[in-house]
PDB file of C-alpha atoms and ligand atoms in Angstrom:
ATOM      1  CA  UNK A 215      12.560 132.944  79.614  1.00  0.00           C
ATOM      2  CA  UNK A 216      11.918 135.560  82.675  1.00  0.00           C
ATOM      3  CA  UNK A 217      14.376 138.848  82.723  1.00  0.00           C
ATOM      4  CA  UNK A 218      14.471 137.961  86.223  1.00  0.00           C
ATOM      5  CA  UNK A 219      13.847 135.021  88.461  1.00  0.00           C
ATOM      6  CA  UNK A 220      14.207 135.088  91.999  1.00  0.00           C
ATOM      7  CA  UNK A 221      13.949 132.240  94.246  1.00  0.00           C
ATOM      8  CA  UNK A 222      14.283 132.168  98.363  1.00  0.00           C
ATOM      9  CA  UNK A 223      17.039 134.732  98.501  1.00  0.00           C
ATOM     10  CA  UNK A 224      18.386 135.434 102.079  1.00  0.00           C
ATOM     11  CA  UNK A 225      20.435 137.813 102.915  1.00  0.00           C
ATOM     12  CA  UNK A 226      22.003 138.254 106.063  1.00  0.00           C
ATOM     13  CA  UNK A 227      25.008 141.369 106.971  1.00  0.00           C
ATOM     14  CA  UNK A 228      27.074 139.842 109.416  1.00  0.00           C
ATOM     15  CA  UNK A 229      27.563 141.393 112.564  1.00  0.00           C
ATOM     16  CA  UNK A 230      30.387 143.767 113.230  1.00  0.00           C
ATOM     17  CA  UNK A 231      32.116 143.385 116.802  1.00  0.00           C
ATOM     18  CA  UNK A 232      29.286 144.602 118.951  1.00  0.00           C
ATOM     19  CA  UNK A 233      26.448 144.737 116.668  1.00  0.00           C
ATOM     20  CA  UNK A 234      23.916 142.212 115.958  1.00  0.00           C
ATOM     21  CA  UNK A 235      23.466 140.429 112.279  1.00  0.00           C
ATOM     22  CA  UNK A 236      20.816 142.028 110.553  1.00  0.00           C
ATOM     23  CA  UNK A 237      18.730 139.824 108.302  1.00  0.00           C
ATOM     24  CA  UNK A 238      17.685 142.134 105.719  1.00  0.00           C
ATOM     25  CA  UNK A 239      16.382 139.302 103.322  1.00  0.00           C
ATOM     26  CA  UNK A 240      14.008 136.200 104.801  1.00  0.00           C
ATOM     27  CA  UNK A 241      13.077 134.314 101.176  1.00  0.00           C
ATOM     28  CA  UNK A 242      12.556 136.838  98.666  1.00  0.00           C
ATOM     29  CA  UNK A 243      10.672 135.127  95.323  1.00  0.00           C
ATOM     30  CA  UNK A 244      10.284 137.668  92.185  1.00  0.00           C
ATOM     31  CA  UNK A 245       9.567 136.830  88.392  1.00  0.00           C
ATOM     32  CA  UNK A 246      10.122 139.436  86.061  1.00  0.00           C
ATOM     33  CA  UNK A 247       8.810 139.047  82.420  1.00  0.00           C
ATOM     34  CA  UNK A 248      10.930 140.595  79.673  1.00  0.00           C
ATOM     35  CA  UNK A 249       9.608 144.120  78.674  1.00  0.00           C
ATOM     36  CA  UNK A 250       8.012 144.943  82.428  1.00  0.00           C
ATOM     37  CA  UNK A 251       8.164 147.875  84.100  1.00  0.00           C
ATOM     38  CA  UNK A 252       8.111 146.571  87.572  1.00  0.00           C
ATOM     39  CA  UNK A 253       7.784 148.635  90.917  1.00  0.00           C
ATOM     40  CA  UNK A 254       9.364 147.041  93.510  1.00  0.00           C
ATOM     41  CA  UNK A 255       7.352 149.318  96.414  1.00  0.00           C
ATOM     42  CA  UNK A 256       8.626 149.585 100.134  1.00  0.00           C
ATOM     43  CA  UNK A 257       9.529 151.775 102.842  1.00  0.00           C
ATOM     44  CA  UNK A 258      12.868 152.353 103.984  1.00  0.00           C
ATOM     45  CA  UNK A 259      14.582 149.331 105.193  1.00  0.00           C
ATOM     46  CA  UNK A 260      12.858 146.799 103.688  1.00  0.00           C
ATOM     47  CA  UNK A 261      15.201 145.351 101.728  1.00  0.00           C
ATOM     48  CA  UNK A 262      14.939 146.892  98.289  1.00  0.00           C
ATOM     49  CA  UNK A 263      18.364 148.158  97.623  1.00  0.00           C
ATOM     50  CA  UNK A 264      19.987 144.536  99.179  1.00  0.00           C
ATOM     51  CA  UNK A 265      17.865 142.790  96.370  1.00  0.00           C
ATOM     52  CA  UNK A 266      19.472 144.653  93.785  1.00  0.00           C
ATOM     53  CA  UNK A 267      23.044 144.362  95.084  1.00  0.00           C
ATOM     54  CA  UNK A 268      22.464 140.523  95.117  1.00  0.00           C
ATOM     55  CA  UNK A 269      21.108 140.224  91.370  1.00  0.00           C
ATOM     56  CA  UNK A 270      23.979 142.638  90.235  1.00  0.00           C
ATOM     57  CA  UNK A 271      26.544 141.156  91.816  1.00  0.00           C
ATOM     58  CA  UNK A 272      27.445 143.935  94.192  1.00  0.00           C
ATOM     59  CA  UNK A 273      26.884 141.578  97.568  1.00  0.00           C
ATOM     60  CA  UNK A 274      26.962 137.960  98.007  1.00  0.00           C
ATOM     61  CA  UNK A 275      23.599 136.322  98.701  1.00  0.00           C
ATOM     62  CA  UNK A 276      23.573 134.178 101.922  1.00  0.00           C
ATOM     63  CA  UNK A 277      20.997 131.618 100.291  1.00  0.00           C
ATOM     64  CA  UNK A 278      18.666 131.163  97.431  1.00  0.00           C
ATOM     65  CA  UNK A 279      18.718 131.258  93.413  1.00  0.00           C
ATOM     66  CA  UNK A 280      18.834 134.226  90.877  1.00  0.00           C
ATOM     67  CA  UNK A 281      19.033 134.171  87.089  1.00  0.00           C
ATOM     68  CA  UNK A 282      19.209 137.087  85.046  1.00  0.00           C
ATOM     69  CA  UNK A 283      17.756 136.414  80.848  1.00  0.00           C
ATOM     70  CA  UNK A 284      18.205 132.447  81.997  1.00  0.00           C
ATOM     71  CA  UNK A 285      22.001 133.207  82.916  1.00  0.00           C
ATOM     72  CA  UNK A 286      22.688 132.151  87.067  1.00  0.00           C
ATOM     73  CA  UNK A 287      23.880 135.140  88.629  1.00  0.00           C
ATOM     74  CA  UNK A 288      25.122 134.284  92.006  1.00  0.00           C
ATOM     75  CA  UNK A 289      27.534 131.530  90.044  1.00  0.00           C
ATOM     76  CA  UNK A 290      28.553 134.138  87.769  1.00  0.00           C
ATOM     77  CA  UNK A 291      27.714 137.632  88.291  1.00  0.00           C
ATOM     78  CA  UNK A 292      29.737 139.041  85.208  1.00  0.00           C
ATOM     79  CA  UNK A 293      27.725 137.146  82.772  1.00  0.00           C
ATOM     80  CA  UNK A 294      24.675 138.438  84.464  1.00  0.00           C
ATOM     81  CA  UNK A 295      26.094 141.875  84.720  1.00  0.00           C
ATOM     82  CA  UNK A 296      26.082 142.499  80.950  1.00  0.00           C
ATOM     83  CA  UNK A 297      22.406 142.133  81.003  1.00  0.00           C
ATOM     84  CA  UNK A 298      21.869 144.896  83.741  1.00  0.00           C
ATOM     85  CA  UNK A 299      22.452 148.298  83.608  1.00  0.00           C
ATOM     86  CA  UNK A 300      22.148 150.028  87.289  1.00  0.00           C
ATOM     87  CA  UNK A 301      21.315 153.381  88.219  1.00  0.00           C
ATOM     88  CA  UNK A 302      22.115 153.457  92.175  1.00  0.00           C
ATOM     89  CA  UNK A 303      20.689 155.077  94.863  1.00  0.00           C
ATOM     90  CA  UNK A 304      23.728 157.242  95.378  1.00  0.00           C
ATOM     91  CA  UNK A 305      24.200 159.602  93.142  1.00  0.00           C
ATOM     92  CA  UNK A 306      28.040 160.458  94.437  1.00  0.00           C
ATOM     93  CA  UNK A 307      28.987 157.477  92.280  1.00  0.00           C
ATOM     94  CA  UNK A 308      30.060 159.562  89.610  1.00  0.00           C
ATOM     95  CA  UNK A 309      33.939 160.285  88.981  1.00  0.00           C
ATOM     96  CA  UNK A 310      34.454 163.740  89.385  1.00  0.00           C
ATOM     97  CA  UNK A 311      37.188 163.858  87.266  1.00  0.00           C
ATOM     98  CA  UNK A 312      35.690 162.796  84.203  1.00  0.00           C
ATOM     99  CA  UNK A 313      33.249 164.595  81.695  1.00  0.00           C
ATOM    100  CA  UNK A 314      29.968 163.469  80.680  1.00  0.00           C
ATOM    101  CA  UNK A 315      31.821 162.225  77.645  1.00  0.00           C
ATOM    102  CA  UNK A 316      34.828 160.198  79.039  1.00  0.00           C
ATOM    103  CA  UNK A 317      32.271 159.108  81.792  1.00  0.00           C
ATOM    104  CA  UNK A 318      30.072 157.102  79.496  1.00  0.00           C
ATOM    105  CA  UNK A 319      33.237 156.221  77.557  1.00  0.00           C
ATOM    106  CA  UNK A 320      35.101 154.102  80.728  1.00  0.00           C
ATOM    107  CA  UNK A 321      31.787 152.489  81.525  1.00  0.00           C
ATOM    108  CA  UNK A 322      31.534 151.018  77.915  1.00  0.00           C
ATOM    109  CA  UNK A 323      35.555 150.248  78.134  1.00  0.00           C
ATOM    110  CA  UNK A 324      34.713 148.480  81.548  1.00  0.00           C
ATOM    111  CA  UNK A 325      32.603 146.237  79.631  1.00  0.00           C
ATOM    112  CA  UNK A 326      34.917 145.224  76.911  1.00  0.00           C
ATOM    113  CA  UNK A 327      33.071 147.524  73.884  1.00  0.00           C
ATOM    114  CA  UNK A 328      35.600 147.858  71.407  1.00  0.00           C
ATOM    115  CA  UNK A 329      35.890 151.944  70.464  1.00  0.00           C
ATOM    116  CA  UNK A 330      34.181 152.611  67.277  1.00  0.00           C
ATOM    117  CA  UNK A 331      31.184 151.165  69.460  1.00  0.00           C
ATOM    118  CA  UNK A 332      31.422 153.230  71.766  1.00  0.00           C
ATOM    119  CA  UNK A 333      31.598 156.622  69.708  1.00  0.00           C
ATOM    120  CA  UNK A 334      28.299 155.081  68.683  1.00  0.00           C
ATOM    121  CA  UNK A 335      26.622 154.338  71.474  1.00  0.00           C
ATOM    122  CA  UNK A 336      27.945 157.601  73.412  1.00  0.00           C
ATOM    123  CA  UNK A 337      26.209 160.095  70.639  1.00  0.00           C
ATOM    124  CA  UNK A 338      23.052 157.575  70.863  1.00  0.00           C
ATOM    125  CA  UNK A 339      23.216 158.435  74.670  1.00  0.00           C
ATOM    126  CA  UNK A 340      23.971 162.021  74.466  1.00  0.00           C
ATOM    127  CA  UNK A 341      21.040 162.479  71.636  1.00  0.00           C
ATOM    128  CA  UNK A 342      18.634 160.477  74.049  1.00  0.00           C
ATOM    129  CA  UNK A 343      19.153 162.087  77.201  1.00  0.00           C
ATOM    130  CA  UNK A 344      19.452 165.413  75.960  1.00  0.00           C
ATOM    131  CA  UNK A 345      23.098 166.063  77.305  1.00  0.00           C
ATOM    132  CA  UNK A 346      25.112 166.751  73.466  1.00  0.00           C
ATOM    133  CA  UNK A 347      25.789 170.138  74.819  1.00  0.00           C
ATOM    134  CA  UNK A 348      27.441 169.295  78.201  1.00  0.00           C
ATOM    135  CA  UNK A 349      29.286 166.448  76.968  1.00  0.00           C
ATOM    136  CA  UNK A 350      32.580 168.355  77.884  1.00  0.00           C
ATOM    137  CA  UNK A 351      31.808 169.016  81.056  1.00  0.00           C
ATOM    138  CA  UNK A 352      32.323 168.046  84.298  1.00  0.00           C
ATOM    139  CA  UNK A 353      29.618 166.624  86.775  1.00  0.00           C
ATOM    140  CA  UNK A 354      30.380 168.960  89.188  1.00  0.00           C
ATOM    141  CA  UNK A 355      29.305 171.414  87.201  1.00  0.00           C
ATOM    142  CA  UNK A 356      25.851 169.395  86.060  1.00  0.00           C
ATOM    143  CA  UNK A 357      22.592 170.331  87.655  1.00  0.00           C
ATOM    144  CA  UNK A 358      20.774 166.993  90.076  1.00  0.00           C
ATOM    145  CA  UNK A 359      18.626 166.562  86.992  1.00  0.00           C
ATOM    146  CA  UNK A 360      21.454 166.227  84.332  1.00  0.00           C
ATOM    147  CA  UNK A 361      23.624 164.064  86.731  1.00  0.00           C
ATOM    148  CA  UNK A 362      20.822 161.474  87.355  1.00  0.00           C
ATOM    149  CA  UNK A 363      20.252 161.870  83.498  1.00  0.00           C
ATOM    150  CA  UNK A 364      23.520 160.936  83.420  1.00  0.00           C
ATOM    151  CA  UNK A 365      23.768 158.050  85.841  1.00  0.00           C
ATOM    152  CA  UNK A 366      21.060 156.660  83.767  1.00  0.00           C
ATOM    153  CA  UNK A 367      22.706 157.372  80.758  1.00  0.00           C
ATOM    154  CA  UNK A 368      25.707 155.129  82.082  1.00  0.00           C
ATOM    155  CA  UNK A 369      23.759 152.544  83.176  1.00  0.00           C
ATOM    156  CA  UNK A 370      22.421 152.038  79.281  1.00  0.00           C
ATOM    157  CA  UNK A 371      26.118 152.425  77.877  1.00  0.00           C
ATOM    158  CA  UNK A 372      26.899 148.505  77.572  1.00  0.00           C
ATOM    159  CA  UNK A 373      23.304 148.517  76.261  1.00  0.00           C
ATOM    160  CA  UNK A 374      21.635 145.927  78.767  1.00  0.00           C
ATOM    161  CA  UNK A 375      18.466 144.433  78.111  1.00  0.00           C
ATOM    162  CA  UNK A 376      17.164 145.735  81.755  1.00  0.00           C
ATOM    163  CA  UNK A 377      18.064 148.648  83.723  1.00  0.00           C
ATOM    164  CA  UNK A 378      17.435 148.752  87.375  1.00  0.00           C
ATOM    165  CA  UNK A 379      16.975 152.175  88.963  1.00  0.00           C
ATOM    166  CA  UNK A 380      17.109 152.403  92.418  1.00  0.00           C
ATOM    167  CA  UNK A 381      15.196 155.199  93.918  1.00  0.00           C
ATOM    168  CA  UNK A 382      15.949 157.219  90.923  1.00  0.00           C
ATOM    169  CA  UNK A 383      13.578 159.659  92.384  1.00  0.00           C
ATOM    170  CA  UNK A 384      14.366 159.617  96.034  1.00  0.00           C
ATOM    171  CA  UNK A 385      14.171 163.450  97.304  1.00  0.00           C
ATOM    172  CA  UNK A 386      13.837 165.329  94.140  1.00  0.00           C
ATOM    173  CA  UNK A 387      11.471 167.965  93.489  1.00  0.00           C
ATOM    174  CA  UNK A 388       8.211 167.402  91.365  1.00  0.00           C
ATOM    175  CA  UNK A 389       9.644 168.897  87.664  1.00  0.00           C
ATOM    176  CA  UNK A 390      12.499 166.809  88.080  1.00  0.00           C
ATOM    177  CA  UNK A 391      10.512 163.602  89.342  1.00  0.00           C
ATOM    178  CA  UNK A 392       8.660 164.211  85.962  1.00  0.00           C
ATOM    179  CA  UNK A 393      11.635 164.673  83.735  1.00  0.00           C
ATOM    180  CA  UNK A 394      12.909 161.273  84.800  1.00  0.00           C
ATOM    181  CA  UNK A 395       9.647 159.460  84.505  1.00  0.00           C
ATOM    182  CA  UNK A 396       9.720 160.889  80.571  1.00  0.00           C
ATOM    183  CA  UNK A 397      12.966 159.128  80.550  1.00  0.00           C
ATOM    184  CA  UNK A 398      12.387 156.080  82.080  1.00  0.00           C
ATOM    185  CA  UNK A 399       9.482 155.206  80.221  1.00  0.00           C
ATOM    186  CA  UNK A 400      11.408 156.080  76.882  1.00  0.00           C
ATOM    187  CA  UNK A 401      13.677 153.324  77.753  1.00  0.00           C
ATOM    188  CA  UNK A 402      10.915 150.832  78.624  1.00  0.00           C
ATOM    189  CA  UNK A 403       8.992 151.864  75.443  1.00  0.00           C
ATOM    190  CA  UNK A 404      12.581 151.170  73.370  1.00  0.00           C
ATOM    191  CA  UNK A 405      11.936 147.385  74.581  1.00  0.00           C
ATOM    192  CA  UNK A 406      14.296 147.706  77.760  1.00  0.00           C
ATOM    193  CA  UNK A 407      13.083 145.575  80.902  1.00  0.00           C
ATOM    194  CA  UNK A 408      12.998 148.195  84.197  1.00  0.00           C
ATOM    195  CA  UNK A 409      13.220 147.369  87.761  1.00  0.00           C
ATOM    196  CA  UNK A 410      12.509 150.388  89.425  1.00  0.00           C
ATOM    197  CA  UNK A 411      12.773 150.575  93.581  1.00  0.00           C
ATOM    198  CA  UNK A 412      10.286 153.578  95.158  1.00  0.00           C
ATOM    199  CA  UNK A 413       9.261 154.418  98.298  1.00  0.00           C
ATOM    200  CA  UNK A 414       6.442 156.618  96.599  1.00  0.00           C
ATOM    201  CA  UNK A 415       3.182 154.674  96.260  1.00  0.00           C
ATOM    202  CA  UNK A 416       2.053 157.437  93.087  1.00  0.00           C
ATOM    203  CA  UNK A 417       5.565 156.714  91.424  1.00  0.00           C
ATOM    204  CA  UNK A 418       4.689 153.226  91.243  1.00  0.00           C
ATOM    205  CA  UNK A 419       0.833 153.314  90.528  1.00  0.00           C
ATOM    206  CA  UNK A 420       1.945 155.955  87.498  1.00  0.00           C
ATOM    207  CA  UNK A 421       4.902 153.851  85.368  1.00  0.00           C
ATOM    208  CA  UNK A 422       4.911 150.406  86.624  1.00  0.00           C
ATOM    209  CA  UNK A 423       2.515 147.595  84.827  1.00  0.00           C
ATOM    210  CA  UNK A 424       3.428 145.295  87.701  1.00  0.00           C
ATOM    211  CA  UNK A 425       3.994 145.605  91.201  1.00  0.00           C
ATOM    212  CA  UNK A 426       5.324 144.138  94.219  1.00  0.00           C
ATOM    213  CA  UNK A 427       5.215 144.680  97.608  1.00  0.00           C
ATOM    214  CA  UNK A 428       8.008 144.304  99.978  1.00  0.00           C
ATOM    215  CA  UNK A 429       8.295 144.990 103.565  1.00  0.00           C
ATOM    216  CA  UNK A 430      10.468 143.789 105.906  1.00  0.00           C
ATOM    217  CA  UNK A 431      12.669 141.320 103.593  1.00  0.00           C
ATOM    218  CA  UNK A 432       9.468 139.807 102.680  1.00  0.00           C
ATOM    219  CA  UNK A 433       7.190 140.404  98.945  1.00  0.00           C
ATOM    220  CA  UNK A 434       4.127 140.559 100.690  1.00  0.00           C
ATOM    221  CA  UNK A 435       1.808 141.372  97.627  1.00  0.00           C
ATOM    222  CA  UNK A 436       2.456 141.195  93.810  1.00  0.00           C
ATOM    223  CA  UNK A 437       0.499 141.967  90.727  1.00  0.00           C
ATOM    224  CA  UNK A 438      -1.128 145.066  88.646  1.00  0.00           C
ATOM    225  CA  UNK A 439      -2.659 148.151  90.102  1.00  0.00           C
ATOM    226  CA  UNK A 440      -5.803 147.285  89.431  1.00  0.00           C
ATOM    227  CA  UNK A 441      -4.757 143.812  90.773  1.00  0.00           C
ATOM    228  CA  UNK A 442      -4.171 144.925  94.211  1.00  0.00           C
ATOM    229  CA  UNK A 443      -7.013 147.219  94.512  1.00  0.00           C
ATOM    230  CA  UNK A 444      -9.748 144.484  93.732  1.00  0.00           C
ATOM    231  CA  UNK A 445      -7.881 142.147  95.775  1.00  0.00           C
ATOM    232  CA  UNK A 446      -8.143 144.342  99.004  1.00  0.00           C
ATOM    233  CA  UNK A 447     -11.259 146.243  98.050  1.00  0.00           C
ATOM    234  CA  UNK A 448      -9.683 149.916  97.917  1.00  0.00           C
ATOM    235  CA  UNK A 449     -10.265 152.585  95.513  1.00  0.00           C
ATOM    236  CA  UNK A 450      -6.888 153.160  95.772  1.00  0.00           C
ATOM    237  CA  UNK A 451      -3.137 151.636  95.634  1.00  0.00           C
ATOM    238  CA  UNK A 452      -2.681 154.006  98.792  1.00  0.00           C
ATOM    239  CA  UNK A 453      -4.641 152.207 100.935  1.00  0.00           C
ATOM    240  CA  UNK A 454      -3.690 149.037  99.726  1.00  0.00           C
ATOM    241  CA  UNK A 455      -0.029 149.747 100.747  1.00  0.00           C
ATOM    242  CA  UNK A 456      -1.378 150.988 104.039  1.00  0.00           C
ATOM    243  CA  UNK A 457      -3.190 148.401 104.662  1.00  0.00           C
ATOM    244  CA  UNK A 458      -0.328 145.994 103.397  1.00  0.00           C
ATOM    245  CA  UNK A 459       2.331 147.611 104.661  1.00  0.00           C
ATOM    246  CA  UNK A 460       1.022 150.276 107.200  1.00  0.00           C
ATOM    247  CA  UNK A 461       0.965 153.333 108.331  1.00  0.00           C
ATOM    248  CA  UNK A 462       3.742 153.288 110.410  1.00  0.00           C
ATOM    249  CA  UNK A 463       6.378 152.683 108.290  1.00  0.00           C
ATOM    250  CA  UNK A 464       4.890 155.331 105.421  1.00  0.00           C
ATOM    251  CA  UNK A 465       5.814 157.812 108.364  1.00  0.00           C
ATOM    252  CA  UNK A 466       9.188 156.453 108.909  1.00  0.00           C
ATOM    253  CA  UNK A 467       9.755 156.644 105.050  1.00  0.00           C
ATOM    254  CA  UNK A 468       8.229 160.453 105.125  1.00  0.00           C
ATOM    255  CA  UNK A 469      10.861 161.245 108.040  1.00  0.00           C
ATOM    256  CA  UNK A 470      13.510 160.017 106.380  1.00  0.00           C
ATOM    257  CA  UNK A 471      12.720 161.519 103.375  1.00  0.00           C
ATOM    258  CA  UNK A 472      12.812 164.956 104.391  1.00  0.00           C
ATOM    259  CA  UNK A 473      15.690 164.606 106.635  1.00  0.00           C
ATOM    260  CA  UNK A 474      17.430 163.225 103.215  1.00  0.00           C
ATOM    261  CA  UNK A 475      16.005 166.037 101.370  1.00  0.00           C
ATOM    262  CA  UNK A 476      18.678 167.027  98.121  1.00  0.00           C
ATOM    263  CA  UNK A 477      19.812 170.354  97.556  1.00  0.00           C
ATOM    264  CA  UNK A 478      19.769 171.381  93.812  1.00  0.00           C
TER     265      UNK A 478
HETATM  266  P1  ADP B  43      15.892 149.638 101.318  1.00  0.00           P
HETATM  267  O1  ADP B  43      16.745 149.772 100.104  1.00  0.00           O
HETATM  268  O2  ADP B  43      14.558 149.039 101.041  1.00  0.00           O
HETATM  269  O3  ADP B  43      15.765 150.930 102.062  1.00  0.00           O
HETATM  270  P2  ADP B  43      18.113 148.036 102.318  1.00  0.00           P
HETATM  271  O4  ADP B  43      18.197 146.869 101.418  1.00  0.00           O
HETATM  272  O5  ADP B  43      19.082 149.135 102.118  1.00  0.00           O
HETATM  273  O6  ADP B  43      16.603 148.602 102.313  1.00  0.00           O
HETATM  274  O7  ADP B  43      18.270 147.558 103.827  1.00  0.00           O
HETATM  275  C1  ADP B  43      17.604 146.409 104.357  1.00  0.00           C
HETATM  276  C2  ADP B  43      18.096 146.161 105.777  1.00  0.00           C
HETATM  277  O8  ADP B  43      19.469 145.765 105.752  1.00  0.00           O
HETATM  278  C3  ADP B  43      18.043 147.383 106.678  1.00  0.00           C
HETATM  279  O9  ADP B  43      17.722 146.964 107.977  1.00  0.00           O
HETATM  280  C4  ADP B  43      19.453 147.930 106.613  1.00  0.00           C
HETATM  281  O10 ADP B  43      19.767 148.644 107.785  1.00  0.00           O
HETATM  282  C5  ADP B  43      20.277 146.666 106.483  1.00  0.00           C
HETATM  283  N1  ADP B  43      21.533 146.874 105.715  1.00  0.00           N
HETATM  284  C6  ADP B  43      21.640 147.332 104.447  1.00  0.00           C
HETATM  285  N2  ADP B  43      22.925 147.360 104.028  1.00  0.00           N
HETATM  286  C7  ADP B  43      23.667 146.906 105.084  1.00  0.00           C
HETATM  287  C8  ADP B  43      25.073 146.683 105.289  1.00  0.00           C
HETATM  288  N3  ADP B  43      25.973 146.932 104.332  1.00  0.00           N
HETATM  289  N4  ADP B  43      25.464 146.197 106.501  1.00  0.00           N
HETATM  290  C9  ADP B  43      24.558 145.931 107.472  1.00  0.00           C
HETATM  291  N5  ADP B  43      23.228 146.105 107.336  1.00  0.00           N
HETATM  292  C10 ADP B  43      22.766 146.586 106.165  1.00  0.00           C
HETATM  293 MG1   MG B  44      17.606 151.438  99.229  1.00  0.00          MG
END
């Protein structure tokens, strides 16, 4: 059984009054194998973040099939949720009102774990993401790297067998980009399935053992690294997405990127 199997998903956002529909989704197929880490590569707009919110239940596919560890998730996106754990591209989705502590707490409480469980899990957590000593705290008062530490943290609390990150590393700096790679793979290592959404053709090349690329709603190209390159005769995954994708829409993703650029 695949972690994730994805067959002709549309997706379509429905006009508001005056704007058009968009179609941000035209037949998206993905297989993930349990125990991947799998890039799912693409500039901005291409439909990365909508594929997630359909497998987690967060939007409402307009067509196609999706099953999550054999379980259909578009029938019955709580039975699929317990086997994902997602780290979203916002980072603001933390409650500012809660410490580190409490926040992990009311995620595992969410998802029914009784409370001797989740004393458990929480110190497994705080030990693993190196957060014991903030535990009090309050987000606010966390530095970018220990809130995304944190987001990821949560994400793990109702211990899924895959966590999907999406654009973990969206804007950061490099030290932090590497602290969260040390983190990510850590979870992969442990046995857990990743999805992981970039826009950064190095991020991808460096941590994923499979690859796909998506562009306009559409995979275009799947398989390894070394895959890719042979396929398309490059030296490098670089030109392979510019030849794939182009070199257009790595300048539209640059643009955005600094405009988007986080402050500490
Ligand atoms: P990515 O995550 O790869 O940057 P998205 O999945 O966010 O791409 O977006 C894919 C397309 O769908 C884009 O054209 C985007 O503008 C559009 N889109 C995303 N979310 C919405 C929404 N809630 N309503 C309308 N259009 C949306
Ligand atoms: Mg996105």
């Amino acid at each position: 059984m695949d972690a994730l199997e994805i067959k002709k998903l549309r997706k379509t956002y429905r006009s508001q009054k005056g704007q058009k529909e968009t179609v941000a989704l035209r037949g998206i197929d993905l297989n993930i194998k349990q125990g991947d880490f799998y890039g799912l590569l693409g500039p901005n707009g291409a439909g990365k973040s909508t594929t997630i919110h359909c497998m987690s239940g967060l939007t409402i596919p307009t067509k196609g099939t999706i099953k999550v560890f054999g379980d259909d998730a578009v029938a019955d996106p709580t039975v699929a949720r317990q086997h994902v754990g997602l780290s979203p591209q916002e980072v603001m989705s933390l409650d500012w009102f809660l410490s580190v502590e409490e926040t992990l707490d009311y995620h595992g409480g969410y998802y029914g774990m009784p409370k001797k469980l989740r004393k458990k899990r929480i110190e497994e957590l705080l030990d693993a993401f190196s957060l014991q000593d903030k535990r009090k705290q309050n987000p606010r008062g966390l530095s970018g790297g220990m809130r995304r530490r944190l987001v990821i943290a949560r994400a793990l609390m109702h211990d899924p067998q895959m966590l999907v990150l999406d654009e973990p590393t969206a804007g950061v700096d490099v030290e932090l980009r590497l602290e969260l790679w040390h983190y990510m793979k850590k979870v992969n290592k442990e046995g857990k399935t990743i999805l992981l959404t970039t826009h950064y053709i190095e991020e991808a090349e460096q941590l994923c053992n499979q690859i796909a690329l998506i562009n306009h709603g559409k995979i275009v190209e799947t398989g390894t690294v070394a895959e890719l390159k042979k396929k398309f005769k490059k030296k490098t995954l670089e030109d392979v997405y510019l030849s794939v994708v182009g070199r257009e829409e790595l300048q539209r993703t640059a643009e955005a990127d600094e405009e988007g650029q986080e402050t500490p």
